[in-house]
Amino acid sequence: MYTKTQAAAETIKVQSDNGTLRLQFSTKYNPIFGGKRKHQGLGLKDTPENWQKAIAIAYRIEGDLQHPDWQQLFDPTFAKYGLKTKYAAELKLAAPIPEPEPEITVGAMWEDYLIWKQPQLEPTTYHFHYLTTFTNVIKGMVWDKNSREFTLNGYSIWDIKLSELPCFISSLKASDRLKSRVSSALSEAFKLAQSLGKTKLSANPFIIVGGITENKTDKYKSTINADGETQEWWNTSNHELSLEDTDTRAFTKEERDIIIKAFYESDKAATRQVAPLVEFLFLTGCRSGEAFALRWQDVFIGREKNYARFSKSYNGRLKNTQVTKTGEIRLFKIYPKLNDLLLRIKPENAKPTDLVFVNSGGTSQTSGLLYEKWVNSTTTKKGIKYTYPGVVTQLAESGAISCYLSPYHTRHTFITLQAQSGTDLLLLATACGNSVEVIQRHYLGIDTNVEITDI
């Protein structure tokens, strides 16, 4: 069952459940609804206009429930609020709305939030960002690149009560960008705690006053640490790198072709094996997990049908196959260059259920393998750690391309090149699984050769 939730009033949410709208009441109201969590159908279809009506109803009901004379004002049959319920059961309203429990800790608030937030997120987003990265920041844990594990840094706010919380920003140790994201999540967690009646605080301690100024320097340049050692960009912990989806820089068409050629002409067989995947990512702009899950039964090449179907995504770290990031099935129209690639790599004896991109063992390729061949790989011999730069890292260091960009920028490159070449934006947005607004905002920069009209 698919459910979409939007905050309406502080203690009542509006939800879309299977195409119709309903109200979800906070657990603080359980006593007046027989001790159970209350959901009330509205008999309204899921449309923008009905969302506004539903939100207005939620505010009106909450106003009655929050009033000192709520027992006289609140109508348990909901007829007062314009609802025609199938069962207008009489409820005993003798039980008072309970007072908030003693002030909870940040950790307890966060655990409640994770339970509430998980159904709203993709498994990978929940696991890697919320359950791992954000949680570790709150617990005061940082990634130690030498021991390859998380260690305490002395900046934990996990066990601090909300009412005793010091200055939030100064209590965390993370990049400004990560602090901003954790702050946003904690702010939402605090609002949830308020709606559940688990905090007496009225002011949200996690709202950043004045915002955070993010570091605008090139994140891929080397830096000097406190010990005077040069730190290359790839020594940044992986959980930090995973937050770079908002960086929409792109390679030029010439740089794209240089990268593809370098993979095919590598002197390493394992790198050459990844070359078709890299070319496919550049030519479709699909997410890597969607390519990993693609099977030949999803590829239709012919006169009547000529498209690829993206309906699943594979995550190598979680070792599971799930729906696409947007939960939608996309049909991607195959054009000549992509058609040539698919015909070239398709085995003569390929079965419909065979994966399109496989490693030497016949199993799905993964982001870990792509990362090694694109960025760098490491190995330890006799206690000494060796790092071998990947294809794109070498190209950037040699000056063959202008700068290093991550594997995810194959997607940004495809969208940018297509958008700037005049491809219909609605077609492009549909093919790539985002919106025209996103493409206009992030991929269509201002043409500096265009001048303001003299009128």
GROMACS .gro file of C-alpha atoms in nm:
model
  455
    1MET     CA    1   0.000   0.000   0.000
    2TYR     CA    2   0.139   0.338  -0.100
    3THR     CA    3   0.090   0.619   0.150
    4LYS     CA    4   0.199   0.982   0.112
    5THR     CA    5   0.197   1.211   0.416
    6GLN     CA    6   0.208   1.588   0.448
    7ALA     CA    7   0.221   1.792   0.766
    8ALA     CA    8  -0.099   1.988   0.811
    9ALA     CA    9  -0.168   2.098   1.166
   10GLU     CA   10   0.087   2.026   1.439
   11THR     CA   11  -0.079   1.709   1.566
   12ILE     CA   12  -0.288   1.595   1.269
   13LYS     CA   13  -0.144   1.487   0.935
   14VAL     CA   14  -0.306   1.463   0.593
   15GLN     CA   15  -0.229   1.140   0.408
   16SER     CA   16  -0.294   1.006   0.060
   17ASP     CA   17  -0.383   0.640   0.090
   18ASN     CA   18  -0.453   0.453  -0.234
   19GLY     CA   19  -0.572   0.766  -0.411
   20THR     CA   20  -0.798   0.908  -0.137
   21LEU     CA   21  -0.725   1.146   0.148
   22ARG     CA   22  -0.746   1.075   0.518
   23LEU     CA   23  -0.642   1.230   0.850
   24GLN     CA   24  -0.390   1.070   1.083
   25PHE     CA   25  -0.415   1.178   1.447
   26SER     CA   26  -0.117   1.202   1.680
   27THR     CA   27  -0.076   0.922   1.933
   28LYS     CA   28  -0.141   1.177   2.208
   29TYR     CA   29  -0.510   1.148   2.111
   30ASN     CA   30  -0.518   0.768   2.147
   31PRO     CA   31  -0.706   0.779   2.482
   32ILE     CA   32  -1.008   0.950   2.326
   33PHE     CA   33  -1.022   0.700   2.041
   34GLY     CA   34  -1.035   0.383   2.243
   35GLY     CA   35  -0.660   0.365   2.299
   36LYS     CA   36  -0.584   0.316   1.928
   37ARG     CA   37  -0.417   0.531   1.665
   38LYS     CA   38  -0.694   0.713   1.478
   39HIS     CA   39  -0.722   0.746   1.101
   40GLN     CA   40  -1.024   0.923   0.956
   41GLY     CA   41  -1.116   0.896   0.589
   42LEU     CA   42  -1.231   1.219   0.422
   43GLY     CA   43  -1.402   1.078   0.115
   44LEU     CA   44  -1.191   1.307  -0.103
   45LYS     CA   45  -0.979   1.209  -0.402
   46ASP     CA   46  -0.608   1.292  -0.405
   47THR     CA   47  -0.603   1.624  -0.592
   48PRO     CA   48  -0.423   1.953  -0.513
   49GLU     CA   49  -0.755   2.124  -0.443
   50ASN     CA   50  -0.867   1.851  -0.204
   51TRP     CA   51  -0.533   1.864  -0.022
   52GLN     CA   52  -0.608   2.226   0.067
   53LYS     CA   53  -0.957   2.131   0.188
   54ALA     CA   54  -0.813   1.846   0.396
   55ILE     CA   55  -0.552   2.071   0.557
   56ALA     CA   56  -0.823   2.323   0.648
   57ILE     CA   57  -1.031   2.045   0.809
   58ALA     CA   58  -0.726   1.926   1.003
   59TYR     CA   59  -0.663   2.273   1.145
   60ARG     CA   60  -1.028   2.310   1.247
   61ILE     CA   61  -1.033   1.975   1.427
   62GLU     CA   62  -0.702   2.048   1.597
   63GLY     CA   63  -0.833   2.386   1.712
   64ASP     CA   64  -1.118   2.210   1.892
   65LEU     CA   65  -0.895   1.940   2.044
   66GLN     CA   66  -0.641   2.193   2.171
   67HIS     CA   67  -0.906   2.417   2.330
   68PRO     CA   68  -0.953   2.401   2.712
   69ASP     CA   69  -1.322   2.310   2.650
   70TRP     CA   70  -1.235   2.050   2.386
   71GLN     CA   71  -1.478   1.794   2.531
   72GLN     CA   72  -1.767   2.025   2.444
   73LEU     CA   73  -1.623   2.149   2.113
   74PHE     CA   74  -1.489   1.834   1.949
   75ASP     CA   75  -1.742   1.633   1.746
   76PRO     CA   76  -1.637   1.264   1.741
   77THR     CA   77  -1.883   1.194   1.457
   78PHE     CA   78  -1.694   1.453   1.244
   79ALA     CA   79  -2.026   1.583   1.106
   80LYS     CA   80  -1.938   1.926   1.244
   81TYR     CA   81  -1.640   1.936   1.007
   82GLY     CA   82  -1.843   1.853   0.698
   83LEU     CA   83  -1.762   1.481   0.692
   84LYS     CA   84  -2.021   1.212   0.630
   85THR     CA   85  -1.874   0.912   0.809
   86LYS     CA   86  -2.011   0.564   0.754
   87TYR     CA   87  -2.015   0.491   1.127
   88ALA     CA   88  -2.096   0.781   1.358
   89ALA     CA   89  -2.003   0.588   1.672
   90GLU     CA   90  -2.044   0.764   2.002
   91LEU     CA   91  -1.713   0.791   2.184
   92LYS     CA   92  -1.658   0.851   2.552
   93LEU     CA   93  -1.456   1.168   2.585
   94ALA     CA   94  -1.393   1.144   2.957
   95ALA     CA   95  -1.024   1.057   2.921
   96PRO     CA   96  -0.812   1.372   2.926
   97ILE     CA   97  -0.537   1.431   2.671
   98PRO     CA   98  -0.221   1.320   2.853
   99GLU     CA   99   0.048   1.563   2.957
  100PRO     CA  100   0.388   1.530   2.787
  101GLU     CA  101   0.627   1.277   2.935
  102PRO     CA  102   0.946   1.397   3.105
  103GLU     CA  103   1.184   1.560   2.857
  104ILE     CA  104   1.344   1.307   2.625
  105THR     CA  105   1.700   1.294   2.497
  106VAL     CA  106   1.811   1.377   2.145
  107GLY     CA  107   1.885   1.008   2.088
  108ALA     CA  108   1.539   0.894   2.195
  109MET     CA  109   1.381   1.162   1.977
  110TRP     CA  110   1.595   1.053   1.682
  111GLU     CA  111   1.503   0.683   1.721
  112ASP     CA  112   1.132   0.773   1.716
  113TYR     CA  113   1.198   0.979   1.405
  114LEU     CA  114   1.380   0.696   1.225
  115ILE     CA  115   1.081   0.465   1.276
  116TRP     CA  116   0.848   0.732   1.138
  117LYS     CA  117   1.077   0.834   0.852
  118GLN     CA  118   1.180   0.492   0.718
  119PRO     CA  119   0.860   0.417   0.520
  120GLN     CA  120   0.894   0.751   0.341
  121LEU     CA  121   1.246   0.682   0.208
  122GLU     CA  122   1.417   0.454  -0.038
  123PRO     CA  123   1.604   0.175   0.148
  124THR     CA  124   1.942   0.303   0.035
  125THR     CA  125   1.869   0.663   0.137
  126TYR     CA  126   1.742   0.549   0.476
  127HIS     CA  127   2.032   0.312   0.541
  128PHE     CA  128   2.327   0.520   0.423
  129HIS     CA  129   2.213   0.873   0.506
  130TYR     CA  130   1.972   0.860   0.800
  131LEU     CA  131   2.059   0.538   0.981
  132THR     CA  132   2.434   0.566   0.925
  133THR     CA  133   2.568   0.912   0.835
  134PHE     CA  134   2.324   1.134   1.025
  135THR     CA  135   2.306   0.901   1.324
  136ASN     CA  136   2.686   0.889   1.352
  137VAL     CA  137   2.708   1.269   1.349
  138ILE     CA  138   2.455   1.289   1.634
  139LYS     CA  139   2.644   1.020   1.827
  140GLY     CA  140   2.972   1.205   1.773
  141MET     CA  141   3.135   0.939   1.558
  142VAL     CA  142   3.368   0.999   1.265
  143TRP     CA  143   3.517   0.772   1.004
  144ASP     CA  144   3.880   0.674   1.069
  145LYS     CA  145   4.039   0.605   0.731
  146ASN     CA  146   4.324   0.410   0.888
  147SER     CA  147   4.123   0.170   1.105
  148ARG     CA  148   3.834   0.173   0.853
  149GLU     CA  149   3.577   0.213   1.129
  150PHE     CA  150   3.384   0.483   1.317
  151THR     CA  151   3.536   0.624   1.635
  152LEU     CA  152   3.407   0.870   1.899
  153ASN     CA  153   3.515   1.230   1.854
  154GLY     CA  154   3.381   1.378   2.180
  155TYR     CA  155   3.106   1.585   2.016
  156SER     CA  156   2.804   1.366   2.086
  157ILE     CA  157   2.462   1.515   2.164
  158TRP     CA  158   2.291   1.173   2.172
  159ASP     CA  159   2.235   1.150   2.550
  160ILE     CA  160   2.158   1.519   2.610
  161LYS     CA  161   1.799   1.610   2.704
  162LEU     CA  162   1.629   1.848   2.463
  163SER     CA  163   1.577   2.103   2.740
  164GLU     CA  164   1.950   2.096   2.823
  165LEU     CA  165   2.082   2.106   2.469
  166PRO     CA  166   2.368   2.355   2.420
  167CYS     CA  167   2.426   2.549   2.100
  168PHE     CA  168   2.340   2.287   1.841
  169ILE     CA  169   2.583   2.383   1.565
  170SER     CA  170   2.885   2.409   1.793
  171SER     CA  171   2.798   2.070   1.942
  172LEU     CA  172   2.851   1.879   1.618
  173LYS     CA  173   3.168   1.797   1.434
  174ALA     CA  174   3.103   1.767   1.060
  175SER     CA  175   3.128   1.967   0.741
  176ASP     CA  176   2.900   2.270   0.711
  177ARG     CA  177   2.709   2.093   0.438
  178LEU     CA  178   2.650   1.784   0.649
  179LYS     CA  179   2.560   1.993   0.956
  180SER     CA  180   2.293   2.165   0.749
  181ARG     CA  181   2.139   1.834   0.643
  182VAL     CA  182   2.152   1.686   0.993
  183SER     CA  183   2.002   2.005   1.133
  184SER     CA  184   1.713   1.982   0.888
  185ALA     CA  185   1.644   1.620   0.984
  186LEU     CA  186   1.667   1.696   1.358
  187SER     CA  187   1.431   1.989   1.313
  188GLU     CA  188   1.177   1.756   1.153
  189ALA     CA  189   1.237   1.502   1.432
  190PHE     CA  190   1.166   1.771   1.692
  191LYS     CA  191   0.835   1.861   1.524
  192LEU     CA  192   0.742   1.493   1.535
  193ALA     CA  193   0.829   1.478   1.905
  194GLN     CA  194   0.605   1.782   1.960
  195SER     CA  195   0.317   1.617   1.777
  196LEU     CA  196   0.361   1.303   1.989
  197GLY     CA  197   0.356   1.510   2.307
  198LYS     CA  198   0.706   1.397   2.402
  199THR     CA  199   0.855   1.741   2.459
  200LYS     CA  200   0.744   2.045   2.655
  201LEU     CA  201   0.959   2.280   2.447
  202SER     CA  202   0.784   2.520   2.213
  203ALA     CA  203   1.096   2.660   2.042
  204ASN     CA  204   1.272   2.431   1.799
  205PRO     CA  205   1.639   2.410   1.909
  206PHE     CA  206   1.753   2.272   1.575
  207ILE     CA  207   1.664   2.562   1.350
  208ILE     CA  208   1.982   2.725   1.221
  209VAL     CA  209   1.961   3.100   1.272
  210GLY     CA  210   2.125   3.276   0.980
  211GLY     CA  211   2.205   2.949   0.806
  212ILE     CA  212   2.543   2.793   0.745
  213THR     CA  213   2.792   2.923   0.495
  214GLU     CA  214   2.912   2.625   0.295
  215ASN     CA  215   3.270   2.587   0.182
  216LYS     CA  216   3.272   2.687  -0.184
  217THR     CA  217   3.627   2.562  -0.255
  218ASP     CA  218   3.684   2.278  -0.499
  219LYS     CA  219   3.606   1.964  -0.299
  220TYR     CA  220   3.834   1.759  -0.525
  221LYS     CA  221   4.151   1.957  -0.457
  222SER     CA  222   4.410   1.821  -0.214
  223THR     CA  223   4.428   1.976   0.133
  224ILE     CA  224   4.679   1.994   0.418
  225ASN     CA  225   4.569   1.833   0.747
  226ALA     CA  226   4.667   1.928   1.103
  227ASP     CA  227   4.982   1.713   1.081
  228GLY     CA  228   5.100   1.891   0.769
  229GLU     CA  229   5.026   1.592   0.548
  230THR     CA  230   4.874   1.627   0.204
  231GLN     CA  231   4.528   1.472   0.190
  232GLU     CA  232   4.390   1.381  -0.151
  233TRP     CA  233   4.017   1.418  -0.211
  234TRP     CA  234   3.963   1.041  -0.222
  235ASN     CA  235   4.059   1.009   0.145
  236THR     CA  236   3.725   1.168   0.232
  237SER     CA  237   3.502   0.907   0.392
  238ASN     CA  238   3.259   0.734   0.158
  239HIS     CA  239   2.958   0.842   0.360
  240GLU     CA  240   3.052   1.204   0.294
  241LEU     CA  241   3.096   1.144  -0.080
  242SER     CA  242   2.748   0.997  -0.103
  243LEU     CA  243   2.602   1.339  -0.025
  244GLU     CA  244   2.728   1.493  -0.350
  245ASP     CA  245   2.418   1.427  -0.558
  246THR     CA  246   2.341   1.799  -0.557
  247ASP     CA  247   2.666   1.878  -0.744
  248THR     CA  248   2.533   1.901  -1.102
  249ARG     CA  249   2.857   1.985  -1.281
  250ALA     CA  250   2.908   1.797  -1.606
  251PHE     CA  251   3.179   1.683  -1.844
  252THR     CA  252   3.189   1.830  -2.193
  253LYS     CA  253   3.102   1.606  -2.487
  254GLU     CA  254   3.472   1.583  -2.574
  255GLU     CA  255   3.563   1.487  -2.216
  256ARG     CA  256   3.288   1.226  -2.215
  257ASP     CA  257   3.433   1.063  -2.525
  258ILE     CA  258   3.788   1.076  -2.383
  259ILE     CA  259   3.672   0.894  -2.069
  260ILE     CA  260   3.481   0.625  -2.261
  261LYS     CA  261   3.779   0.565  -2.491
  262ALA     CA  262   4.019   0.541  -2.195
  263PHE     CA  263   3.808   0.267  -2.035
  264TYR     CA  264   3.795   0.064  -2.357
  265GLU     CA  265   4.170   0.105  -2.419
  266SER     CA  266   4.287   0.032  -2.063
  267ASP     CA  267   4.566  -0.222  -2.027
  268LYS     CA  268   4.369  -0.386  -1.745
  269ALA     CA  269   4.105  -0.643  -1.842
  270ALA     CA  270   3.887  -0.566  -1.537
  271THR     CA  271   3.875  -0.200  -1.637
  272ARG     CA  272   3.788  -0.280  -1.999
  273GLN     CA  273   3.504  -0.496  -1.870
  274VAL     CA  274   3.346  -0.189  -1.706
  275ALA     CA  275   3.375   0.018  -2.027
  276PRO     CA  276   3.031  -0.073  -2.173
  277LEU     CA  277   2.866   0.018  -1.841
  278VAL     CA  278   3.041   0.356  -1.836
  279GLU     CA  279   2.936   0.423  -2.196
  280PHE     CA  280   2.577   0.321  -2.118
  281LEU     CA  281   2.561   0.553  -1.817
  282PHE     CA  282   2.688   0.842  -2.030
  283LEU     CA  283   2.439   0.766  -2.311
  284THR     CA  284   2.128   0.725  -2.094
  285GLY     CA  285   2.181   0.934  -1.782
  286CYS     CA  286   2.027   0.651  -1.580
  287ARG     CA  287   2.127   0.594  -1.219
  288SER     CA  288   2.396   0.328  -1.177
  289GLY     CA  289   2.166   0.101  -0.972
  290GLU     CA  290   1.916   0.103  -1.259
  291ALA     CA  291   2.187  -0.013  -1.499
  292PHE     CA  292   2.300  -0.286  -1.258
  293ALA     CA  293   1.943  -0.427  -1.246
  294LEU     CA  294   1.878  -0.405  -1.622
  295ARG     CA  295   1.809  -0.737  -1.795
  296TRP     CA  296   1.781  -0.813  -2.166
  297GLN     CA  297   1.406  -0.858  -2.125
  298ASP     CA  298   1.401  -0.485  -2.043
  299VAL     CA  299   1.568  -0.394  -2.373
  300PHE     CA  300   1.351  -0.379  -2.685
  301ILE     CA  301   1.530  -0.323  -3.015
  302GLY     CA  302   1.329  -0.331  -3.336
  303ARG     CA  303   1.107  -0.137  -3.570
  304GLU     CA  304   0.791  -0.156  -3.359
  305LYS     CA  305   0.961  -0.131  -3.020
  306ASN     CA  306   1.281   0.055  -2.958
  307TYR     CA  307   1.323   0.141  -2.592
  308ALA     CA  308   1.482   0.035  -2.265
  309ARG     CA  309   1.267  -0.013  -1.956
  310PHE     CA  310   1.399   0.104  -1.618
  311SER     CA  311   1.182  -0.054  -1.350
  312LYS     CA  312   1.428  -0.172  -1.083
  313SER     CA  313   1.748  -0.069  -0.907
  314TYR     CA  314   2.018  -0.294  -0.758
  315ASN     CA  315   2.228  -0.195  -0.458
  316GLY     CA  316   2.548  -0.395  -0.425
  317ARG     CA  317   2.618  -0.291  -0.066
  318LEU     CA  318   2.273  -0.390   0.058
  319LYS     CA  319   2.260  -0.674  -0.199
  320ASN     CA  320   1.896  -0.615  -0.285
  321THR     CA  321   1.687  -0.518  -0.583
  322GLN     CA  322   1.421  -0.254  -0.530
  323VAL     CA  323   1.205  -0.012  -0.724
  324THR     CA  324   1.362   0.289  -0.893
  325LYS     CA  325   1.437   0.597  -0.683
  326THR     CA  326   1.110   0.764  -0.789
  327GLY     CA  327   0.911   0.439  -0.767
  328GLU     CA  328   0.814   0.470  -1.133
  329ILE     CA  329   0.876   0.259  -1.443
  330ARG     CA  330   1.045   0.464  -1.716
  331LEU     CA  331   1.062   0.389  -2.087
  332PHE     CA  332   1.379   0.528  -2.242
  333LYS     CA  333   1.368   0.569  -2.620
  334ILE     CA  334   1.675   0.412  -2.781
  335TYR     CA  335   1.856   0.637  -3.029
  336PRO     CA  336   2.122   0.530  -3.286
  337LYS     CA  337   2.438   0.560  -3.074
  338LEU     CA  338   2.277   0.374  -2.784
  339ASN     CA  339   2.136   0.117  -3.027
  340ASP     CA  340   2.487   0.047  -3.160
  341LEU     CA  341   2.620  -0.007  -2.807
  342LEU     CA  342   2.345  -0.250  -2.709
  343LEU     CA  343   2.379  -0.455  -3.028
  344ARG     CA  344   2.756  -0.465  -2.980
  345ILE     CA  345   2.750  -0.598  -2.624
  346LYS     CA  346   2.454  -0.836  -2.645
  347PRO     CA  347   2.574  -1.201  -2.642
  348GLU     CA  348   2.438  -1.424  -2.917
  349ASN     CA  349   2.300  -1.669  -2.661
  350ALA     CA  350   2.164  -1.406  -2.422
  351LYS     CA  351   1.853  -1.512  -2.232
  352PRO     CA  352   1.579  -1.258  -2.154
  353THR     CA  353   1.649  -1.292  -1.780
  354ASP     CA  354   2.027  -1.238  -1.816
  355LEU     CA  355   2.171  -0.918  -1.676
  356VAL     CA  356   2.296  -0.670  -1.936
  357PHE     CA  357   2.604  -0.572  -1.734
  358VAL     CA  358   2.789  -0.851  -1.555
  359ASN     CA  359   3.136  -0.909  -1.417
  360SER     CA  360   3.362  -1.199  -1.505
  361GLY     CA  361   3.172  -1.426  -1.267
  362GLY     CA  362   2.840  -1.357  -1.435
  363THR     CA  363   2.694  -1.162  -1.143
  364SER     CA  364   2.579  -0.801  -1.146
  365GLN     CA  365   2.835  -0.526  -1.159
  366THR     CA  366   2.823  -0.295  -0.857
  367SER     CA  367   2.900   0.061  -0.756
  368GLY     CA  368   3.202  -0.066  -0.561
  369LEU     CA  369   3.363  -0.207  -0.876
  370LEU     CA  370   3.273   0.103  -1.075
  371TYR     CA  371   3.424   0.321  -0.799
  372GLU     CA  372   3.752   0.129  -0.807
  373LYS     CA  373   3.794   0.156  -1.182
  374TRP     CA  374   3.674   0.517  -1.198
  375VAL     CA  375   3.831   0.663  -0.883
  376ASN     CA  376   4.095   0.444  -0.722
  377SER     CA  377   4.156   0.103  -0.574
  378THR     CA  378   4.363   0.006  -0.271
  379THR     CA  379   4.549  -0.304  -0.165
  380THR     CA  380   4.771  -0.393   0.128
  381LYS     CA  381   5.093  -0.590   0.087
  382LYS     CA  382   5.311  -0.681   0.385
  383GLY     CA  383   5.133  -0.421   0.596
  384ILE     CA  384   5.184  -0.143   0.344
  385LYS     CA  385   4.880   0.016   0.182
  386TYR     CA  386   4.900   0.094  -0.190
  387THR     CA  387   4.657   0.316  -0.381
  388TYR     CA  388   4.610   0.288  -0.756
  389PRO     CA  389   4.430   0.577  -0.929
  390GLY     CA  390   4.136   0.490  -1.152
  391VAL     CA  391   4.079   0.594  -1.511
  392VAL     CA  392   3.908   0.929  -1.450
  393THR     CA  393   4.145   1.019  -1.167
  394GLN     CA  394   4.441   0.962  -1.401
  395LEU     CA  395   4.281   1.165  -1.679
  396ALA     CA  396   4.220   1.457  -1.443
  397GLU     CA  397   4.572   1.444  -1.301
  398SER     CA  398   4.727   1.433  -1.648
  399GLY     CA  399   4.518   1.725  -1.772
  400ALA     CA  400   4.339   1.522  -2.038
  401ILE     CA  401   4.011   1.643  -1.886
  402SER     CA  402   3.952   1.972  -1.703
  403CYS     CA  403   3.867   1.826  -1.362
  404TYR     CA  404   3.763   1.515  -1.174
  405LEU     CA  405   3.392   1.441  -1.134
  406SER     CA  406   3.234   1.138  -0.969
  407PRO     CA  407   3.064   0.847  -1.152
  408TYR     CA  408   2.724   1.001  -1.075
  409HIS     CA  409   2.816   1.286  -1.307
  410THR     CA  410   2.757   1.060  -1.605
  411ARG     CA  411   2.391   1.137  -1.535
  412HIS     CA  412   2.452   1.510  -1.503
  413THR     CA  413   2.654   1.504  -1.825
  414PHE     CA  414   2.380   1.332  -2.024
  415ILE     CA  415   2.106   1.565  -1.902
  416THR     CA  416   2.320   1.875  -1.952
  417LEU     CA  417   2.427   1.785  -2.305
  418GLN     CA  418   2.073   1.688  -2.406
  419ALA     CA  419   1.913   1.997  -2.250
  420GLN     CA  420   2.163   2.235  -2.405
  421SER     CA  421   2.127   2.070  -2.747
  422GLY     CA  422   1.755   2.152  -2.754
  423THR     CA  423   1.599   1.816  -2.662
  424ASP     CA  424   1.237   1.857  -2.555
  425LEU     CA  425   1.254   1.908  -2.178
  426LEU     CA  426   0.939   1.711  -2.101
  427LEU     CA  427   1.072   1.412  -2.297
  428LEU     CA  428   1.409   1.444  -2.124
  429ALA     CA  429   1.255   1.473  -1.778
  430THR     CA  430   1.035   1.169  -1.839
  431ALA     CA  431   1.327   0.964  -1.971
  432CYS     CA  432   1.553   1.050  -1.676
  433GLY     CA  433   1.301   1.035  -1.394
  434ASN     CA  434   1.300   1.396  -1.276
  435SER     CA  435   1.105   1.711  -1.359
  436VAL     CA  436   1.124   1.990  -1.615
  437GLU     CA  437   1.165   2.234  -1.326
  438VAL     CA  438   1.472   2.046  -1.198
  439ILE     CA  439   1.630   2.045  -1.544
  440GLN     CA  440   1.563   2.416  -1.590
  441ARG     CA  441   1.702   2.502  -1.247
  442HIS     CA  442   2.010   2.278  -1.237
  443TYR     CA  443   2.110   2.198  -1.595
  444LEU     CA  444   2.026   2.498  -1.811
  445GLY     CA  445   2.271   2.766  -1.710
  446ILE     CA  446   2.267   3.122  -1.837
  447ASP     CA  447   2.416   3.167  -2.185
  448THR     CA  448   2.679   3.436  -2.132
  449ASN     CA  449   2.676   3.520  -2.506
  450VAL     CA  450   2.316   3.639  -2.488
  451GLU     CA  451   2.259   4.009  -2.416
  452ILE     CA  452   1.966   4.197  -2.266
  453THR     CA  453   1.739   4.330  -2.541
  454ASP     CA  454   1.759   4.709  -2.590
  455ILE     CA  455   1.393   4.812  -2.560
   0.00000   0.00000   0.00000
